[in-house]
Amino acid sequence: MTYHPPNMSELAERAAGVQRLFEDVFSALGALSVTASDSSGAVTVTMRASGLGQIRIDPAVANPNQVDVLEDLVLQALRNAAHQLNEQAGETFGPDDLNLMNR
């Protein structure tokens, strides 16, 4: 059996391709943003891959005697936004987009 050393030029090319892929992925992730609401629409949140962007609360649901209801609405809106963001990231970066062997 004969040993064939790796082609350094090809390895460097592949490494550069992987580096470009990661740069593209991080750039695209930074651009992801979703806006979601609770089921009533009283609380709306904007979430980015980097974190929470904004929360809007309809003043009609800001009753000091029902803080627990408001907390539930905020939590529901945040969960909806996180779910949408995960779906969007999955659609943007499906298995075909991460095929490193063909880069």
mmCIF file of N, CA and C in Angstrom:
data_model
loop_
_atom_site.group_PDB
_atom_site.id
_atom_site.type_symbol
_atom_site.label_atom_id
_atom_site.label_comp_id
_atom_site.label_asym_id
_atom_site.label_seq_id
_atom_site.Cartn_x
_atom_site.Cartn_y
_atom_site.Cartn_z
ATOM 1 N N MET A 1 0.848 -1.171 0.000
ATOM 2 C CA MET A 1 0.000 0.000 0.000
ATOM 3 C C MET A 1 0.899 1.241 0.000
ATOM 4 N N THR A 2 0.622 2.147 -0.887
ATOM 5 C CA THR A 2 1.442 3.342 -1.038
ATOM 6 C C THR A 2 0.785 4.519 -0.335
ATOM 7 N N TYR A 3 1.596 5.252 0.401
ATOM 8 C CA TYR A 3 1.097 6.448 1.091
ATOM 9 C C TYR A 3 1.082 7.621 0.119
ATOM 10 N N HIS A 4 -0.058 8.306 0.062
ATOM 11 C CA HIS A 4 -0.187 9.501 -0.775
ATOM 12 C C HIS A 4 -0.451 10.686 0.143
ATOM 13 N N PRO A 5 0.524 11.566 0.290
ATOM 14 C CA PRO A 5 0.315 12.727 1.167
ATOM 15 C C PRO A 5 -0.805 13.608 0.638
ATOM 16 N N PRO A 6 -1.509 14.280 1.531
ATOM 17 C CA PRO A 6 -2.607 15.148 1.087
ATOM 18 C C PRO A 6 -2.082 16.293 0.225
ATOM 19 N N ASN A 7 -2.884 16.677 -0.714
ATOM 20 C CA ASN A 7 -2.560 17.808 -1.579
ATOM 21 C C ASN A 7 -2.800 19.077 -0.767
ATOM 22 N N MET A 8 -1.728 19.744 -0.383
ATOM 23 C CA MET A 8 -1.833 20.918 0.488
ATOM 24 C C MET A 8 -2.627 22.043 -0.162
ATOM 25 N N SER A 9 -2.508 22.185 -1.450
ATOM 26 C CA SER A 9 -3.254 23.230 -2.154
ATOM 27 C C SER A 9 -4.753 22.968 -2.058
ATOM 28 N N GLU A 10 -5.121 21.699 -2.237
ATOM 29 C CA GLU A 10 -6.543 21.332 -2.153
ATOM 30 C C GLU A 10 -7.067 21.516 -0.727
ATOM 31 N N LEU A 11 -6.261 21.134 0.257
ATOM 32 C CA LEU A 11 -6.668 21.318 1.652
ATOM 33 C C LEU A 11 -6.850 22.794 1.987
ATOM 34 N N ALA A 12 -5.946 23.635 1.519
ATOM 35 C CA ALA A 12 -6.052 25.076 1.771
ATOM 36 C C ALA A 12 -7.297 25.645 1.107
ATOM 37 N N GLU A 13 -7.598 25.148 -0.087
ATOM 38 C CA GLU A 13 -8.793 25.602 -0.810
ATOM 39 C C GLU A 13 -10.061 25.224 -0.043
ATOM 40 N N ARG A 14 -10.089 23.988 0.446
ATOM 41 C CA ARG A 14 -11.263 23.540 1.209
ATOM 42 C C ARG A 14 -11.401 24.313 2.512
ATOM 43 N N ALA A 15 -10.295 24.576 3.174
ATOM 44 C CA ALA A 15 -10.334 25.342 4.425
ATOM 45 C C ALA A 15 -10.862 26.749 4.174
ATOM 46 N N ALA A 16 -10.435 27.357 3.081
ATOM 47 C CA ALA A 16 -10.935 28.693 2.736
ATOM 48 C C ALA A 16 -12.429 28.636 2.434
ATOM 49 N N GLY A 17 -12.874 27.559 1.788
ATOM 50 C CA GLY A 17 -14.299 27.393 1.498
ATOM 51 C C GLY A 17 -15.124 27.257 2.760
ATOM 52 N N VAL A 18 -14.611 26.503 3.722
ATOM 53 C CA VAL A 18 -15.309 26.341 5.004
ATOM 54 C C VAL A 18 -15.361 27.676 5.739
ATOM 55 N N GLN A 19 -14.272 28.420 5.701
ATOM 56 C CA GLN A 19 -14.251 29.731 6.357
ATOM 57 C C GLN A 19 -15.280 30.664 5.726
ATOM 58 N N ARG A 20 -15.385 30.666 4.403
ATOM 59 C CA ARG A 20 -16.391 31.501 3.721
ATOM 60 C C ARG A 20 -17.799 31.064 4.112
ATOM 61 N N LEU A 21 -18.000 29.751 4.212
ATOM 62 C CA LEU A 21 -19.308 29.227 4.602
ATOM 63 C C LEU A 21 -19.697 29.742 5.982
ATOM 64 N N PHE A 22 -18.788 29.659 6.945
ATOM 65 C CA PHE A 22 -19.091 30.136 8.287
ATOM 66 C C PHE A 22 -19.351 31.638 8.304
ATOM 67 N N GLU A 23 -18.601 32.390 7.540
ATOM 68 C CA GLU A 23 -18.839 33.833 7.461
ATOM 69 C C GLU A 23 -20.227 34.110 6.899
ATOM 70 N N ASP A 24 -20.609 33.358 5.858
ATOM 71 C CA ASP A 24 -21.943 33.526 5.266
ATOM 72 C C ASP A 24 -23.040 33.163 6.258
ATOM 73 N N VAL A 25 -22.844 32.066 6.984
ATOM 74 C CA VAL A 25 -23.842 31.614 7.959
ATOM 75 C C VAL A 25 -24.020 32.652 9.063
ATOM 76 N N PHE A 26 -22.919 33.143 9.620
ATOM 77 C CA PHE A 26 -23.021 34.131 10.697
ATOM 78 C C PHE A 26 -23.640 35.432 10.205
ATOM 79 N N SER A 27 -23.338 35.814 8.990
ATOM 80 C CA SER A 27 -23.931 37.025 8.420
ATOM 81 C C SER A 27 -25.437 36.846 8.240
ATOM 82 N N ALA A 28 -25.833 35.704 7.693
ATOM 83 C CA ALA A 28 -27.260 35.446 7.478
ATOM 84 C C ALA A 28 -28.000 35.306 8.802
ATOM 85 N N LEU A 29 -27.382 34.670 9.787
ATOM 86 C CA LEU A 29 -28.021 34.551 11.103
ATOM 87 C C LEU A 29 -28.265 35.921 11.716
ATOM 88 N N GLY A 30 -27.325 36.815 11.554
ATOM 89 C CA GLY A 30 -27.478 38.162 12.095
ATOM 90 C C GLY A 30 -28.633 38.914 11.477
ATOM 91 N N ALA A 31 -29.011 38.531 10.268
ATOM 92 C CA ALA A 31 -30.104 39.209 9.575
ATOM 93 C C ALA A 31 -31.471 38.623 9.912
ATOM 94 N N LEU A 32 -31.512 37.447 10.542
ATOM 95 C CA LEU A 32 -32.798 36.825 10.862
ATOM 96 C C LEU A 32 -33.537 37.632 11.920
ATOM 97 N N SER A 33 -34.823 37.848 11.685
ATOM 98 C CA SER A 33 -35.663 38.585 12.624
ATOM 99 C C SER A 33 -37.102 38.135 12.430
ATOM 100 N N VAL A 34 -37.809 37.926 13.527
ATOM 101 C CA VAL A 34 -39.225 37.564 13.459
ATOM 102 C C VAL A 34 -40.011 38.424 14.437
ATOM 103 N N THR A 35 -41.279 38.623 14.128
ATOM 104 C CA THR A 35 -42.204 39.299 15.025
ATOM 105 C C THR A 35 -43.353 38.337 15.266
ATOM 106 N N ALA A 36 -43.687 38.124 16.534
ATOM 107 C CA ALA A 36 -44.753 37.193 16.888
ATOM 108 C C ALA A 36 -45.571 37.775 18.028
ATOM 109 N N SER A 37 -46.794 37.253 18.150
ATOM 110 C CA SER A 37 -47.721 37.720 19.181
ATOM 111 C C SER A 37 -48.280 36.543 19.950
ATOM 112 N N ASP A 38 -48.923 36.858 21.062
ATOM 113 C CA ASP A 38 -49.698 35.843 21.759
ATOM 114 C C ASP A 38 -50.961 35.611 20.935
ATOM 115 N N SER A 39 -51.780 34.656 21.331
ATOM 116 C CA SER A 39 -52.961 34.319 20.531
ATOM 117 C C SER A 39 -53.975 35.454 20.445
ATOM 118 N N SER A 40 -53.988 36.357 21.416
ATOM 119 C CA SER A 40 -54.944 37.473 21.382
ATOM 120 C C SER A 40 -54.395 38.686 20.634
ATOM 121 N N GLY A 41 -53.083 38.718 20.414
ATOM 122 C CA GLY A 41 -52.464 39.865 19.753
ATOM 123 C C GLY A 41 -52.175 41.024 20.691
ATOM 124 N N ALA A 42 -52.385 40.829 21.979
ATOM 125 C CA ALA A 42 -52.176 41.909 22.945
ATOM 126 C C ALA A 42 -50.694 42.173 23.220
ATOM 127 N N VAL A 43 -49.872 41.141 23.067
ATOM 128 C CA VAL A 43 -48.431 41.279 23.287
ATOM 129 C C VAL A 43 -47.715 40.850 22.016
ATOM 130 N N THR A 44 -46.841 41.715 21.530
ATOM 131 C CA THR A 44 -46.065 41.432 20.326
ATOM 132 C C THR A 44 -44.590 41.601 20.648
ATOM 133 N N VAL A 45 -43.788 40.635 20.209
ATOM 134 C CA VAL A 45 -42.345 40.717 20.433
ATOM 135 C C VAL A 45 -41.612 40.581 19.103
ATOM 136 N N THR A 46 -40.481 41.257 19.015
ATOM 137 C CA THR A 46 -39.582 41.096 17.878
ATOM 138 C C THR A 46 -38.318 40.447 18.410
ATOM 139 N N MET A 47 -37.930 39.352 17.764
ATOM 140 C CA MET A 47 -36.759 38.611 18.209
ATOM 141 C C MET A 47 -35.797 38.459 17.038
ATOM 142 N N ARG A 48 -34.534 38.641 17.342
ATOM 143 C CA ARG A 48 -33.469 38.446 16.362
ATOM 144 C C ARG A 48 -32.607 37.280 16.830
ATOM 145 N N ALA A 49 -31.768 36.789 15.945
ATOM 146 C CA ALA A 49 -30.866 35.704 16.342
ATOM 147 C C ALA A 49 -29.976 36.145 17.497
ATOM 148 N N SER A 50 -29.699 37.433 17.579
ATOM 149 C CA SER A 50 -28.839 37.954 18.642
ATOM 150 C C SER A 50 -29.589 38.185 19.954
ATOM 151 N N GLY A 51 -30.921 38.069 19.935
ATOM 152 C CA GLY A 51 -31.689 38.245 21.164
ATOM 153 C C GLY A 51 -32.982 38.999 20.937
ATOM 154 N N LEU A 52 -33.595 39.385 22.024
ATOM 155 C CA LEU A 52 -34.878 40.075 21.995
ATOM 156 C C LEU A 52 -34.701 41.496 21.491
ATOM 157 N N GLY A 53 -35.549 41.900 20.556
ATOM 158 C CA GLY A 53 -35.448 43.243 20.000
ATOM 159 C C GLY A 53 -36.424 44.221 20.617
ATOM 160 N N GLN A 54 -37.692 43.810 20.723
ATOM 161 C CA GLN A 54 -38.708 44.760 21.177
ATOM 162 C C GLN A 54 -39.912 44.001 21.738
ATOM 163 N N ILE A 55 -40.586 44.606 22.711
ATOM 164 C CA ILE A 55 -41.850 44.080 23.241
ATOM 165 C C ILE A 55 -42.863 45.208 23.202
ATOM 166 N N ARG A 56 -44.038 44.909 22.659
ATOM 167 C CA ARG A 56 -45.144 45.876 22.670
ATOM 168 C C ARG A 56 -46.318 45.239 23.399
ATOM 169 N N ILE A 57 -46.895 45.999 24.322
ATOM 170 C CA ILE A 57 -48.018 45.502 25.123
ATOM 171 C C ILE A 57 -49.180 46.458 24.967
ATOM 172 N N ASP A 58 -50.332 45.917 24.609
ATOM 173 C CA ASP A 58 -51.552 46.711 24.511
ATOM 174 C C ASP A 58 -51.898 47.187 25.923
ATOM 175 N N PRO A 59 -52.014 48.503 26.139
ATOM 176 C CA PRO A 59 -52.315 49.022 27.482
ATOM 177 C C PRO A 59 -53.582 48.428 28.095
ATOM 178 N N ALA A 60 -54.498 47.961 27.269
ATOM 179 C CA ALA A 60 -55.746 47.396 27.789
ATOM 180 C C ALA A 60 -55.514 46.140 28.630
ATOM 181 N N VAL A 61 -54.388 45.456 28.418
ATOM 182 C CA VAL A 61 -54.133 44.235 29.192
ATOM 183 C C VAL A 61 -53.195 44.487 30.371
ATOM 184 N N ALA A 62 -52.823 45.732 30.595
ATOM 185 C CA ALA A 62 -51.909 46.076 31.694
ATOM 186 C C ALA A 62 -52.696 46.398 32.959
ATOM 187 N N ASN A 63 -53.389 45.405 33.484
ATOM 188 C CA ASN A 63 -54.192 45.542 34.691
ATOM 189 C C ASN A 63 -53.351 45.100 35.891
ATOM 190 N N PRO A 64 -53.107 46.003 36.848
ATOM 191 C CA PRO A 64 -52.274 45.637 38.001
ATOM 192 C C PRO A 64 -52.839 44.475 38.814
ATOM 193 N N ASN A 65 -54.129 44.221 38.694
ATOM 194 C CA ASN A 65 -54.747 43.121 39.434
ATOM 195 C C ASN A 65 -54.622 41.786 38.700
ATOM 196 N N GLN A 66 -54.112 41.821 37.467
ATOM 197 C CA GLN A 66 -53.988 40.588 36.679
ATOM 198 C C GLN A 66 -52.593 40.484 36.053
ATOM 199 N N VAL A 67 -51.586 40.720 36.840
ATOM 200 C CA VAL A 67 -50.208 40.651 36.354
ATOM 201 C C VAL A 67 -49.893 39.254 35.820
ATOM 202 N N ASP A 68 -50.448 38.224 36.445
ATOM 203 C CA ASP A 68 -50.189 36.859 35.997
ATOM 204 C C ASP A 68 -50.673 36.624 34.571
ATOM 205 N N VAL A 69 -51.782 37.249 34.193
ATOM 206 C CA VAL A 69 -52.292 37.127 32.825
ATOM 207 C C VAL A 69 -51.312 37.774 31.851
ATOM 208 N N LEU A 70 -50.834 38.953 32.184
ATOM 209 C CA LEU A 70 -49.871 39.656 31.330
ATOM 210 C C LEU A 70 -48.580 38.849 31.203
ATOM 211 N N GLU A 71 -48.125 38.269 32.303
ATOM 212 C CA GLU A 71 -46.916 37.441 32.257
ATOM 213 C C GLU A 71 -47.100 36.262 31.307
ATOM 214 N N ASP A 72 -48.275 35.634 31.354
ATOM 215 C CA ASP A 72 -48.557 34.510 30.455
ATOM 216 C C ASP A 72 -48.567 34.950 28.994
ATOM 217 N N LEU A 73 -49.143 36.131 28.721
ATOM 218 C CA LEU A 73 -49.191 36.632 27.347
ATOM 219 C C LEU A 73 -47.784 36.924 26.814
ATOM 220 N N VAL A 74 -46.952 37.526 27.647
ATOM 221 C CA VAL A 74 -45.569 37.818 27.243
ATOM 222 C C VAL A 74 -44.820 36.515 26.974
ATOM 223 N N LEU A 75 -44.965 35.551 27.865
ATOM 224 C CA LEU A 75 -44.294 34.269 27.696
ATOM 225 C C LEU A 75 -44.753 33.567 26.420
ATOM 226 N N GLN A 76 -46.055 33.600 26.145
ATOM 227 C CA GLN A 76 -46.585 32.976 24.933
ATOM 228 C C GLN A 76 -46.015 33.654 23.685
ATOM 229 N N ALA A 77 -45.955 34.972 23.676
ATOM 230 C CA ALA A 77 -45.407 35.701 22.525
ATOM 231 C C ALA A 77 -43.926 35.378 22.332
ATOM 232 N N LEU A 78 -43.171 35.310 23.428
ATOM 233 C CA LEU A 78 -41.746 34.972 23.335
ATOM 234 C C LEU A 78 -41.540 33.559 22.797
ATOM 235 N N ARG A 79 -42.339 32.625 23.269
ATOM 236 C CA ARG A 79 -42.227 31.242 22.775
ATOM 237 C C ARG A 79 -42.569 31.161 21.294
ATOM 238 N N ASN A 80 -43.608 31.884 20.878
ATOM 239 C CA ASN A 80 -43.975 31.891 19.461
ATOM 240 C C ASN A 80 -42.845 32.467 18.609
ATOM 241 N N ALA A 81 -42.238 33.544 19.075
ATOM 242 C CA ALA A 81 -41.140 34.165 18.328
ATOM 243 C C ALA A 81 -39.934 33.232 18.257
ATOM 244 N N ALA A 82 -39.596 32.589 19.365
ATOM 245 C CA ALA A 82 -38.458 31.662 19.371
ATOM 246 C C ALA A 82 -38.705 30.503 18.414
ATOM 247 N N HIS A 83 -39.928 29.992 18.404
ATOM 248 C CA HIS A 83 -40.284 28.901 17.493
ATOM 249 C C HIS A 83 -40.149 29.347 16.036
ATOM 250 N N GLN A 84 -40.672 30.526 15.719
ATOM 251 C CA GLN A 84 -40.579 31.043 14.349
ATOM 252 C C GLN A 84 -39.131 31.275 13.943
ATOM 253 N N LEU A 85 -38.326 31.791 14.848
ATOM 254 C CA LEU A 85 -36.917 32.049 14.556
ATOM 255 C C LEU A 85 -36.182 30.735 14.284
ATOM 256 N N ASN A 86 -36.465 29.713 15.077
ATOM 257 C CA ASN A 86 -35.858 28.399 14.845
ATOM 258 C C ASN A 86 -36.276 27.824 13.502
ATOM 259 N N GLU A 87 -37.553 27.960 13.157
ATOM 260 C CA GLU A 87 -38.028 27.478 11.861
ATOM 261 C C GLU A 87 -37.340 28.216 10.723
ATOM 262 N N GLN A 88 -37.252 29.540 10.848
ATOM 263 C CA GLN A 88 -36.628 30.347 9.807
ATOM 264 C C GLN A 88 -35.152 29.975 9.645
ATOM 265 N N ALA A 89 -34.462 29.763 10.740
ATOM 266 C CA ALA A 89 -33.050 29.363 10.672
ATOM 267 C C ALA A 89 -32.919 27.996 10.016
ATOM 268 N N GLY A 90 -33.828 27.080 10.341
ATOM 269 C CA GLY A 90 -33.803 25.751 9.731
ATOM 270 C C GLY A 90 -34.066 25.789 8.244
ATOM 271 N N GLU A 91 -34.973 26.665 7.818
ATOM 272 C CA GLU A 91 -35.258 26.805 6.390
ATOM 273 C C GLU A 91 -34.088 27.462 5.665
ATOM 274 N N THR A 92 -33.457 28.424 6.319
ATOM 275 C CA THR A 92 -32.348 29.142 5.704
ATOM 276 C C THR A 92 -31.106 28.270 5.613
ATOM 277 N N PHE A 93 -30.886 27.448 6.630
ATOM 278 C CA PHE A 93 -29.678 26.636 6.690
ATOM 279 C C PHE A 93 -30.022 25.160 6.752
ATOM 280 N N GLY A 94 -30.681 24.670 5.721
ATOM 281 C CA GLY A 94 -31.009 23.259 5.647
ATOM 282 C C GLY A 94 -29.769 22.428 5.366
ATOM 283 N N PRO A 95 -29.903 21.107 5.364
ATOM 284 C CA PRO A 95 -28.757 20.222 5.156
ATOM 285 C C PRO A 95 -27.986 20.506 3.866
ATOM 286 N N ASP A 96 -28.678 20.888 2.809
ATOM 287 C CA ASP A 96 -27.992 21.164 1.546
ATOM 288 C C ASP A 96 -27.065 22.363 1.662
ATOM 289 N N ASP A 97 -27.429 23.329 2.498
ATOM 290 C CA ASP A 97 -26.612 24.531 2.657
ATOM 291 C C ASP A 97 -25.345 24.267 3.458
ATOM 292 N N LEU A 98 -25.328 23.188 4.204
ATOM 293 C CA LEU A 98 -24.182 22.907 5.062
ATOM 294 C C LEU A 98 -23.357 21.726 4.558
ATOM 295 N N ASN A 99 -23.478 21.396 3.296
ATOM 296 C CA ASN A 99 -22.718 20.296 2.719
ATOM 297 C C ASN A 99 -21.283 20.752 2.488
ATOM 298 N N LEU A 100 -20.432 20.524 3.456
ATOM 299 C CA LEU A 100 -19.057 21.023 3.416
ATOM 300 C C LEU A 100 -18.189 20.293 2.400
ATOM 301 N N MET A 101 -18.525 19.076 2.068
ATOM 302 C CA MET A 101 -17.659 18.298 1.191
ATOM 303 C C MET A 101 -17.646 18.819 -0.247
ATOM 304 N N ASN A 102 -18.666 19.532 -0.635
ATOM 305 C CA ASN A 102 -18.735 20.021 -2.014
ATOM 306 C C ASN A 102 -18.354 21.479 -2.139
ATOM 307 N N ARG A 103 -17.753 22.036 -1.127
ATOM 308 C CA ARG A 103 -17.386 23.459 -1.177
ATOM 309 C C ARG A 103 -15.939 23.605 -1.529
#
